[in-house]
Amino acid sequence: MKLINGIVLYLLGLIGIICVSVFPQFISSLGMPDATNYFSQLVSFVTSMADADSWVYKRMFSPGTAPLFEVLYEPFIYSMKILTGALLLGFVLAFLLALIVQYFRKSMPAIKSILNFLESIPDLIVATILQIISIYVYKKTGISIFEVAGYTAKIYFAPILTLSILPTISMFKILTLMMEEESLKRYVLFLKSKGVSRIGILLKHMFRNIFPGFSQRLKVILWGTLSSQFIIERIFNVQGLTYYLIDSFTPITIFATLFLIFTPFYLFFFLLDNVIERGSVYSAQFQKQGRLQKGNFLSFKTFISHMKDNLLFHVRQLSISIFGLIRRKNRIHSVGVYFKNWKIAIGGLFFIFVIGYSILYSIVADDRVEQIKLLYDEDGSTLIDAPPYAPTEPFVFGSDQYGYSIFDQLVVGAKYTLLFGLLIAFFRVFGGLFFGVIYAFWLNRTVQKWFEKLTDSLHFVPLSMVALVLLTPILMLSGPEFAFSTTERILLEILILTVLVLPLTTVLIGKDIQQVLDQEFILTARTLGGGNAYIFVRHVLPHIRPKLAILLGQQFIQVLLVFIHLGVFELFFGGTKVSLGSMPSSISVTYEWSGLIGAIGRGAIRSGQYWYLWILVAFIVAIFAMQLIIQGIIDIQQRKVGVLYNFKKKKPYQKQKILEEKEPELLPREWFRLVNKG
C-alpha cells in the first residue's frame, strides 16, 4: 500500500512539473495570431512526449539538435557532485560545532552570533569574495588557490565551499535545538547517574532519537540548498544543469531538468521515511513488550509520575484562568513588551525609516534618478571621466555602467524591495493560516497525511529555478513592449512567488494548529460548548501568534534571496528593460535593489568596481534587521515559558546545569516554579 501511495505521489509531482514546463511557452505566445489557450498547449506537449523524436536538446541560437538526456547526463552528474559535497561538508561542520557547544557551553553565544551574521550574507557576496581573494593572491604571488570559474575545466572547491554555508548554519541550529530538548529528558539524567560519558550518551542514544525529526527538517534544508546552487553555478560559470537550462529554454528541456532533480531526491527520502517509520514501529513494540515484562512496579511508578505532571499542568491552567481577566486588561502592556525589546526596536526602526524615506523621496523628487553620461570639468571642455563613476565624484556612492547614481536607485527602489517583500511574505503566512485552519479543523488525518506527502514533493524542486521558469516570459521585455502592464507584472510576480510556497506554509501552520488542538484543554473547551471559531480565536491563535511572526520574518528573508537570485539572471521586480545596441543594457523598471544585482553577476566587482558592494550591503542590513526582530520575538517567548530565565543573571546553559543537578523526581516541580516565575 505504501509503495502504491508513493508511486501516486511521484506521478502527481511529475504532473506538476509538466504544468510548469509549458507555462513559459504559453506566456510567450500571448498576443500572437496563432496563440492557443494553456490547456491546448499542455495537451499538445503531453502528446508530443510520446514521440521519441521530440526528446532533443536545441540551443537558442544554434540550428543543430542532440539527444536530450545524452546532453544533460554529464551536467546532471556534475551538479549532483557539487550538491552532495556541499551537504556532506555542511553536516560534518554542523555536527562538529554542535559537539563543541555540548562540551563548551560558554562558546554557544559566540558561535551563534557568528553563524547568524554569516546567515545574513547572501550566497552571491560569499562567492564574489572568494573569487576576489583568489584573484588577489594570484596577482601578488602567482599561486592559484583554487579556480574561480569553470571555463575549461570542472571546478569543485569554491562552489562546494560557498554552497555548504547555508546547510551548515541550518543543520547546526536544528541539531543544537534538538539536542537541548533531548538532554532534558529523564533517560539522559539516568544515564549520567550510571556514569555513561557525555559523548556516549550523545552518539548512542540522543542522536539516534533525534535523527527521525532531523531527517524531516533535512528536506527544508535541501530545498534552500537547491535554490542556492542555482545561483552558485551561474556565478562560478559551472556548466551544470543551470547552464544548459538557460541555453535551451524549451518545454522539453525544462521538464527534463526538473525531472532529473526531482526523481533521485524523491526516491531517497521515500526510502528513508519508510526505514525510519519501520524502525519507530519496532521500537514502540519493543518498549511495549519491555513494560509488560517488567511487571506492575514500573507501570505504577509511571502512572504516579504522569498524575503528578498532569496535576501541575491543571494547577497552572487554573491559575491562568483566575488571572485571565487581569491579563486581558493588560493586553496593551503585553504588546508593549515587544517594542521594549531592543532587537525588535532596532529592526523595526530600520524598516520604518528606510521605507518612509523612500516614499517621501518619491513624493518630493518624483522618483528621480540622476544620470551623468560623461563627466567634464567646470568649463565643460575637458572630459574627466566616463561611467561607471567611482565614489565620491560625481556621486557619493558611485554610479552604474550607464551613469545612474547608485544611491538614488537604492532610495527609489527601497519601497519596492522591502515593502513588496513584506507583502509577499504576509500573503504566504496569511494564506497559510487560512488554509491551515481548514487543514487542521476540517480535514481528517488520512487527508492530512496525503496533503503532507504531496507537499513534501515541492522540497525537491528548486524554488529559484521554478520562479525563473515562470517569471521569464512575464518580466523580460520581448519585442517592442511588455506582454503585460507594470501593475499586471507586479501582481503576477506577487501571485507566483506566493503560490509557490503557499502549500508549504499551509502544512507548517496546520501542524502547529493541530498540536494545539491535541491538548487536553481543547477537549475541555469543546465539552463546555466552544465552537471552532471560539476555540481558534481564544485558544489556538494566542498559542501560534509568535510562530506566525517568526515565520513572517523567515519568509521575508527568503523573498529577498529570491530577488537576488532572479536579479543575477536580470529578472527584476516589475520588469526588465532590455535595449540592444553598442552597449546592451538591462535596467529595472522600478529601480528595485535586485536591478543592480545583475551587474555584480556580470563581474562588476571582479573588474574593480568595488562600490557595487553597496547594493549587497543594503540587502545584508535588511536581512540582519529582520533577523534581529525574529530573535527578539524568540527571546520574549522563551522568557514567557521559562526557557530563558534570568536567575541572578545566569546564562541559559547555567540554568540548565542547575536543573540537571536536581534529582529526577524533583525536576517537574522545579520546572513548574521557573515557568510561573518567568
mmCIF file with all atom_site columns, C-alpha atoms in Angstrom, residues 78-193:
data_model
loop_
_atom_site.group_PDB
_atom_site.id
_atom_site.type_symbol
_atom_site.label_atom_id
_atom_site.label_alt_id
_atom_site.label_comp_id
_atom_site.label_asym_id
_atom_site.label_entity_id
_atom_site.label_seq_id
_atom_site.pdbx_PDB_ins_code
_atom_site.Cartn_x
_atom_site.Cartn_y
_atom_site.Cartn_z
_atom_site.occupancy
_atom_site.B_iso_or_equiv
_atom_site.pdbx_formal_charge
_atom_site.auth_seq_id
_atom_site.auth_comp_id
_atom_site.auth_asym_id
_atom_site.auth_atom_id
_atom_site.pdbx_PDB_model_num
ATOM 1   C CA . TYR A 1 78  ? 28.470 17.414 -12.184 1.00 0.00 ? 78  TYR A CA 1
ATOM 2   C CA . SER A 1 79  ? 25.724 19.351 -10.375 1.00 0.00 ? 79  SER A CA 1
ATOM 3   C CA . MET A 1 80  ? 24.910 16.414 -8.072  1.00 0.00 ? 80  MET A CA 1
ATOM 4   C CA . LYS A 1 81  ? 28.581 16.066 -7.073  1.00 0.00 ? 81  LYS A CA 1
ATOM 5   C CA . ILE A 1 82  ? 28.649 19.718 -6.032  1.00 0.00 ? 82  ILE A CA 1
ATOM 6   C CA . LEU A 1 83  ? 25.332 19.447 -4.177  1.00 0.00 ? 83  LEU A CA 1
ATOM 7   C CA . THR A 1 84  ? 26.259 16.203 -2.392  1.00 0.00 ? 84  THR A CA 1
ATOM 8   C CA . GLY A 1 85  ? 29.658 17.558 -1.428  1.00 0.00 ? 85  GLY A CA 1
ATOM 9   C CA . ALA A 1 86  ? 28.107 20.722 -0.002  1.00 0.00 ? 86  ALA A CA 1
ATOM 10  C CA . LEU A 1 87  ? 25.508 18.796 2.029   1.00 0.00 ? 87  LEU A CA 1
ATOM 11  C CA . LEU A 1 88  ? 28.095 16.369 3.426   1.00 0.00 ? 88  LEU A CA 1
ATOM 12  C CA . LEU A 1 89  ? 30.506 19.176 4.295   1.00 0.00 ? 89  LEU A CA 1
ATOM 13  C CA . GLY A 1 90  ? 27.666 21.141 5.898   1.00 0.00 ? 90  GLY A CA 1
ATOM 14  C CA . PHE A 1 91  ? 26.581 18.144 8.004   1.00 0.00 ? 91  PHE A CA 1
ATOM 15  C CA . VAL A 1 92  ? 30.133 17.420 9.206   1.00 0.00 ? 92  VAL A CA 1
ATOM 16  C CA . LEU A 1 93  ? 30.769 21.056 10.167  1.00 0.00 ? 93  LEU A CA 1
ATOM 17  C CA . ALA A 1 94  ? 27.352 21.395 11.832  1.00 0.00 ? 94  ALA A CA 1
ATOM 18  C CA . PHE A 1 95  ? 27.834 18.173 13.826  1.00 0.00 ? 95  PHE A CA 1
ATOM 19  C CA . LEU A 1 96  ? 31.320 19.227 14.987  1.00 0.00 ? 96  LEU A CA 1
ATOM 20  C CA . LEU A 1 97  ? 30.030 22.650 16.046  1.00 0.00 ? 97  LEU A CA 1
ATOM 21  C CA . ALA A 1 98  ? 27.127 21.022 17.890  1.00 0.00 ? 98  ALA A CA 1
ATOM 22  C CA . LEU A 1 99  ? 29.606 18.779 19.749  1.00 0.00 ? 99  LEU A CA 1
ATOM 23  C CA . ILE A 1 100 ? 31.726 21.801 20.661  1.00 0.00 ? 100 ILE A CA 1
ATOM 24  C CA . VAL A 1 101 ? 28.658 23.565 22.037  1.00 0.00 ? 101 VAL A CA 1
ATOM 25  C CA . GLN A 1 102 ? 27.681 20.485 24.069  1.00 0.00 ? 102 GLN A CA 1
ATOM 26  C CA . TYR A 1 103 ? 31.138 20.294 25.662  1.00 0.00 ? 103 TYR A CA 1
ATOM 27  C CA . PHE A 1 104 ? 31.871 24.021 25.922  1.00 0.00 ? 104 PHE A CA 1
ATOM 28  C CA . ARG A 1 105 ? 28.541 25.712 26.578  1.00 0.00 ? 105 ARG A CA 1
ATOM 29  C CA . LYS A 1 106 ? 30.193 29.088 27.105  1.00 0.00 ? 106 LYS A CA 1
ATOM 30  C CA . SER A 1 107 ? 31.081 29.099 23.401  1.00 0.00 ? 107 SER A CA 1
ATOM 31  C CA . MET A 1 108 ? 27.417 28.881 22.326  1.00 0.00 ? 108 MET A CA 1
ATOM 32  C CA . PRO A 1 109 ? 26.646 32.656 22.244  1.00 0.00 ? 109 PRO A CA 1
ATOM 33  C CA . ALA A 1 110 ? 29.799 33.401 20.218  1.00 0.00 ? 110 ALA A CA 1
ATOM 34  C CA . ILE A 1 111 ? 29.185 30.582 17.716  1.00 0.00 ? 111 ILE A CA 1
ATOM 35  C CA . LYS A 1 112 ? 25.528 31.551 17.311  1.00 0.00 ? 112 LYS A CA 1
ATOM 36  C CA . SER A 1 113 ? 26.433 35.215 16.746  1.00 0.00 ? 113 SER A CA 1
ATOM 37  C CA . ILE A 1 114 ? 28.973 34.323 14.066  1.00 0.00 ? 114 ILE A CA 1
ATOM 38  C CA . LEU A 1 115 ? 26.561 31.972 12.286  1.00 0.00 ? 115 LEU A CA 1
ATOM 39  C CA . ASN A 1 116 ? 23.700 34.499 12.465  1.00 0.00 ? 116 ASN A CA 1
ATOM 40  C CA . PHE A 1 117 ? 25.966 37.053 10.804  1.00 0.00 ? 117 PHE A CA 1
ATOM 41  C CA . LEU A 1 118 ? 27.017 34.584 8.095   1.00 0.00 ? 118 LEU A CA 1
ATOM 42  C CA . GLU A 1 119 ? 23.366 33.691 7.517   1.00 0.00 ? 119 GLU A CA 1
ATOM 43  C CA . SER A 1 120 ? 22.581 37.342 6.761   1.00 0.00 ? 120 SER A CA 1
ATOM 44  C CA . ILE A 1 121 ? 25.211 37.436 3.977   1.00 0.00 ? 121 ILE A CA 1
ATOM 45  C CA . PRO A 1 122 ? 23.758 36.344 0.606   1.00 0.00 ? 122 PRO A CA 1
ATOM 46  C CA . ASP A 1 123 ? 25.484 33.470 -1.178  1.00 0.00 ? 123 ASP A CA 1
ATOM 47  C CA . LEU A 1 124 ? 26.222 35.841 -4.048  1.00 0.00 ? 124 LEU A CA 1
ATOM 48  C CA . ILE A 1 125 ? 28.588 38.003 -1.978  1.00 0.00 ? 125 ILE A CA 1
ATOM 49  C CA . VAL A 1 126 ? 30.323 34.930 -0.487  1.00 0.00 ? 126 VAL A CA 1
ATOM 50  C CA . ALA A 1 127 ? 31.024 33.613 -3.982  1.00 0.00 ? 127 ALA A CA 1
ATOM 51  C CA . THR A 1 128 ? 32.247 37.032 -5.118  1.00 0.00 ? 128 THR A CA 1
ATOM 52  C CA . ILE A 1 129 ? 34.556 37.444 -2.118  1.00 0.00 ? 129 ILE A CA 1
ATOM 53  C CA . LEU A 1 130 ? 36.103 34.011 -2.733  1.00 0.00 ? 130 LEU A CA 1
ATOM 54  C CA . GLN A 1 131 ? 36.758 34.968 -6.346  1.00 0.00 ? 131 GLN A CA 1
ATOM 55  C CA . ILE A 1 132 ? 38.309 38.308 -5.331  1.00 0.00 ? 132 ILE A CA 1
ATOM 56  C CA . ILE A 1 133 ? 40.602 36.631 -2.772  1.00 0.00 ? 133 ILE A CA 1
ATOM 57  C CA . SER A 1 134 ? 41.773 34.014 -5.274  1.00 0.00 ? 134 SER A CA 1
ATOM 58  C CA . ILE A 1 135 ? 42.461 36.625 -7.961  1.00 0.00 ? 135 ILE A CA 1
ATOM 59  C CA . TYR A 1 136 ? 44.263 38.933 -5.500  1.00 0.00 ? 136 TYR A CA 1
ATOM 60  C CA . VAL A 1 137 ? 46.527 36.146 -4.205  1.00 0.00 ? 137 VAL A CA 1
ATOM 61  C CA . TYR A 1 138 ? 47.295 35.039 -7.755  1.00 0.00 ? 138 TYR A CA 1
ATOM 62  C CA . LYS A 1 139 ? 48.264 38.585 -8.799  1.00 0.00 ? 139 LYS A CA 1
ATOM 63  C CA . LYS A 1 140 ? 50.520 39.055 -5.758  1.00 0.00 ? 140 LYS A CA 1
ATOM 64  C CA . THR A 1 141 ? 52.160 35.624 -5.529  1.00 0.00 ? 141 THR A CA 1
ATOM 65  C CA . GLY A 1 142 ? 51.396 33.809 -8.770  1.00 0.00 ? 142 GLY A CA 1
ATOM 66  C CA . ILE A 1 143 ? 49.809 30.991 -6.753  1.00 0.00 ? 143 ILE A CA 1
ATOM 67  C CA . SER A 1 144 ? 46.298 29.898 -7.688  1.00 0.00 ? 144 SER A CA 1
ATOM 68  C CA . ILE A 1 145 ? 44.428 28.898 -4.514  1.00 0.00 ? 145 ILE A CA 1
ATOM 69  C CA . PHE A 1 146 ? 41.512 27.483 -6.477  1.00 0.00 ? 146 PHE A CA 1
ATOM 70  C CA . GLU A 1 147 ? 39.809 28.001 -9.822  1.00 0.00 ? 147 GLU A CA 1
ATOM 71  C CA . VAL A 1 148 ? 37.301 30.862 -9.757  1.00 0.00 ? 148 VAL A CA 1
ATOM 72  C CA . ALA A 1 149 ? 35.361 29.864 -12.881 1.00 0.00 ? 149 ALA A CA 1
ATOM 73  C CA . GLY A 1 150 ? 34.808 26.694 -14.849 1.00 0.00 ? 150 GLY A CA 1
ATOM 74  C CA . TYR A 1 151 ? 35.683 27.852 -18.350 1.00 0.00 ? 151 TYR A CA 1
ATOM 75  C CA . THR A 1 152 ? 37.872 24.963 -19.463 1.00 0.00 ? 152 THR A CA 1
ATOM 76  C CA . ALA A 1 153 ? 37.812 22.514 -16.524 1.00 0.00 ? 153 ALA A CA 1
ATOM 77  C CA . LYS A 1 154 ? 35.359 21.377 -13.883 1.00 0.00 ? 154 LYS A CA 1
ATOM 78  C CA . ILE A 1 155 ? 35.780 23.173 -10.546 1.00 0.00 ? 155 ILE A CA 1
ATOM 79  C CA . TYR A 1 156 ? 34.582 21.849 -7.198  1.00 0.00 ? 156 TYR A CA 1
ATOM 80  C CA . PHE A 1 157 ? 36.241 23.552 -4.224  1.00 0.00 ? 157 PHE A CA 1
ATOM 81  C CA . ALA A 1 158 ? 34.819 27.078 -4.446  1.00 0.00 ? 158 ALA A CA 1
ATOM 82  C CA . PRO A 1 159 ? 31.221 26.074 -5.375  1.00 0.00 ? 159 PRO A CA 1
ATOM 83  C CA . ILE A 1 160 ? 31.084 23.394 -2.664  1.00 0.00 ? 160 ILE A CA 1
ATOM 84  C CA . LEU A 1 161 ? 32.544 25.697 -0.022  1.00 0.00 ? 161 LEU A CA 1
ATOM 85  C CA . THR A 1 162 ? 30.120 28.501 -0.858  1.00 0.00 ? 162 THR A CA 1
ATOM 86  C CA . LEU A 1 163 ? 27.114 26.214 -1.128  1.00 0.00 ? 163 LEU A CA 1
ATOM 87  C CA . SER A 1 164 ? 27.866 24.496 2.208   1.00 0.00 ? 164 SER A CA 1
ATOM 88  C CA . ILE A 1 165 ? 27.422 27.666 4.303   1.00 0.00 ? 165 ILE A CA 1
ATOM 89  C CA . LEU A 1 166 ? 23.615 27.614 4.325   1.00 0.00 ? 166 LEU A CA 1
ATOM 90  C CA . PRO A 1 167 ? 23.318 23.880 5.177   1.00 0.00 ? 167 PRO A CA 1
ATOM 91  C CA . THR A 1 168 ? 25.949 24.252 7.910   1.00 0.00 ? 168 THR A CA 1
ATOM 92  C CA . ILE A 1 169 ? 24.058 27.046 9.656   1.00 0.00 ? 169 ILE A CA 1
ATOM 93  C CA . SER A 1 170 ? 20.647 25.419 9.278   1.00 0.00 ? 170 SER A CA 1
ATOM 94  C CA . MET A 1 171 ? 21.821 21.972 10.415  1.00 0.00 ? 171 MET A CA 1
ATOM 95  C CA . PHE A 1 172 ? 23.712 23.424 13.378  1.00 0.00 ? 172 PHE A CA 1
ATOM 96  C CA . LYS A 1 173 ? 20.661 25.325 14.614  1.00 0.00 ? 173 LYS A CA 1
ATOM 97  C CA . ILE A 1 174 ? 18.435 22.269 14.256  1.00 0.00 ? 174 ILE A CA 1
ATOM 98  C CA . LEU A 1 175 ? 20.926 19.882 15.879  1.00 0.00 ? 175 LEU A CA 1
ATOM 99  C CA . THR A 1 176 ? 21.581 22.262 18.767  1.00 0.00 ? 176 THR A CA 1
ATOM 100 C CA . LEU A 1 177 ? 17.896 22.837 19.444  1.00 0.00 ? 177 LEU A CA 1
ATOM 101 C CA . MET A 1 178 ? 17.025 19.137 19.272  1.00 0.00 ? 178 MET A CA 1
ATOM 102 C CA . MET A 1 179 ? 19.998 18.161 21.451  1.00 0.00 ? 179 MET A CA 1
ATOM 103 C CA . GLU A 1 180 ? 18.996 20.727 24.068  1.00 0.00 ? 180 GLU A CA 1
ATOM 104 C CA . GLU A 1 181 ? 15.443 19.387 24.134  1.00 0.00 ? 181 GLU A CA 1
ATOM 105 C CA . GLU A 1 182 ? 16.649 15.783 24.251  1.00 0.00 ? 182 GLU A CA 1
ATOM 106 C CA . SER A 1 183 ? 19.132 16.479 27.057  1.00 0.00 ? 183 SER A CA 1
ATOM 107 C CA . LEU A 1 184 ? 16.273 17.488 29.388  1.00 0.00 ? 184 LEU A CA 1
ATOM 108 C CA . LYS A 1 185 ? 14.634 14.074 29.146  1.00 0.00 ? 185 LYS A CA 1
ATOM 109 C CA . ARG A 1 186 ? 14.805 11.728 32.107  1.00 0.00 ? 186 ARG A CA 1
ATOM 110 C CA . TYR A 1 187 ? 16.741 8.927  30.444  1.00 0.00 ? 187 TYR A CA 1
ATOM 111 C CA . VAL A 1 188 ? 19.693 11.307 29.913  1.00 0.00 ? 188 VAL A CA 1
ATOM 112 C CA . LEU A 1 189 ? 19.805 12.054 33.646  1.00 0.00 ? 189 LEU A CA 1
ATOM 113 C CA . PHE A 1 190 ? 19.548 8.342  34.352  1.00 0.00 ? 190 PHE A CA 1
ATOM 114 C CA . LEU A 1 191 ? 22.459 7.522  32.016  1.00 0.00 ? 191 LEU A CA 1
ATOM 115 C CA . LYS A 1 192 ? 24.567 10.257 33.584  1.00 0.00 ? 192 LYS A CA 1
ATOM 116 C CA . SER A 1 193 ? 23.889 8.827  37.025  1.00 0.00 ? 193 SER A CA 1
#
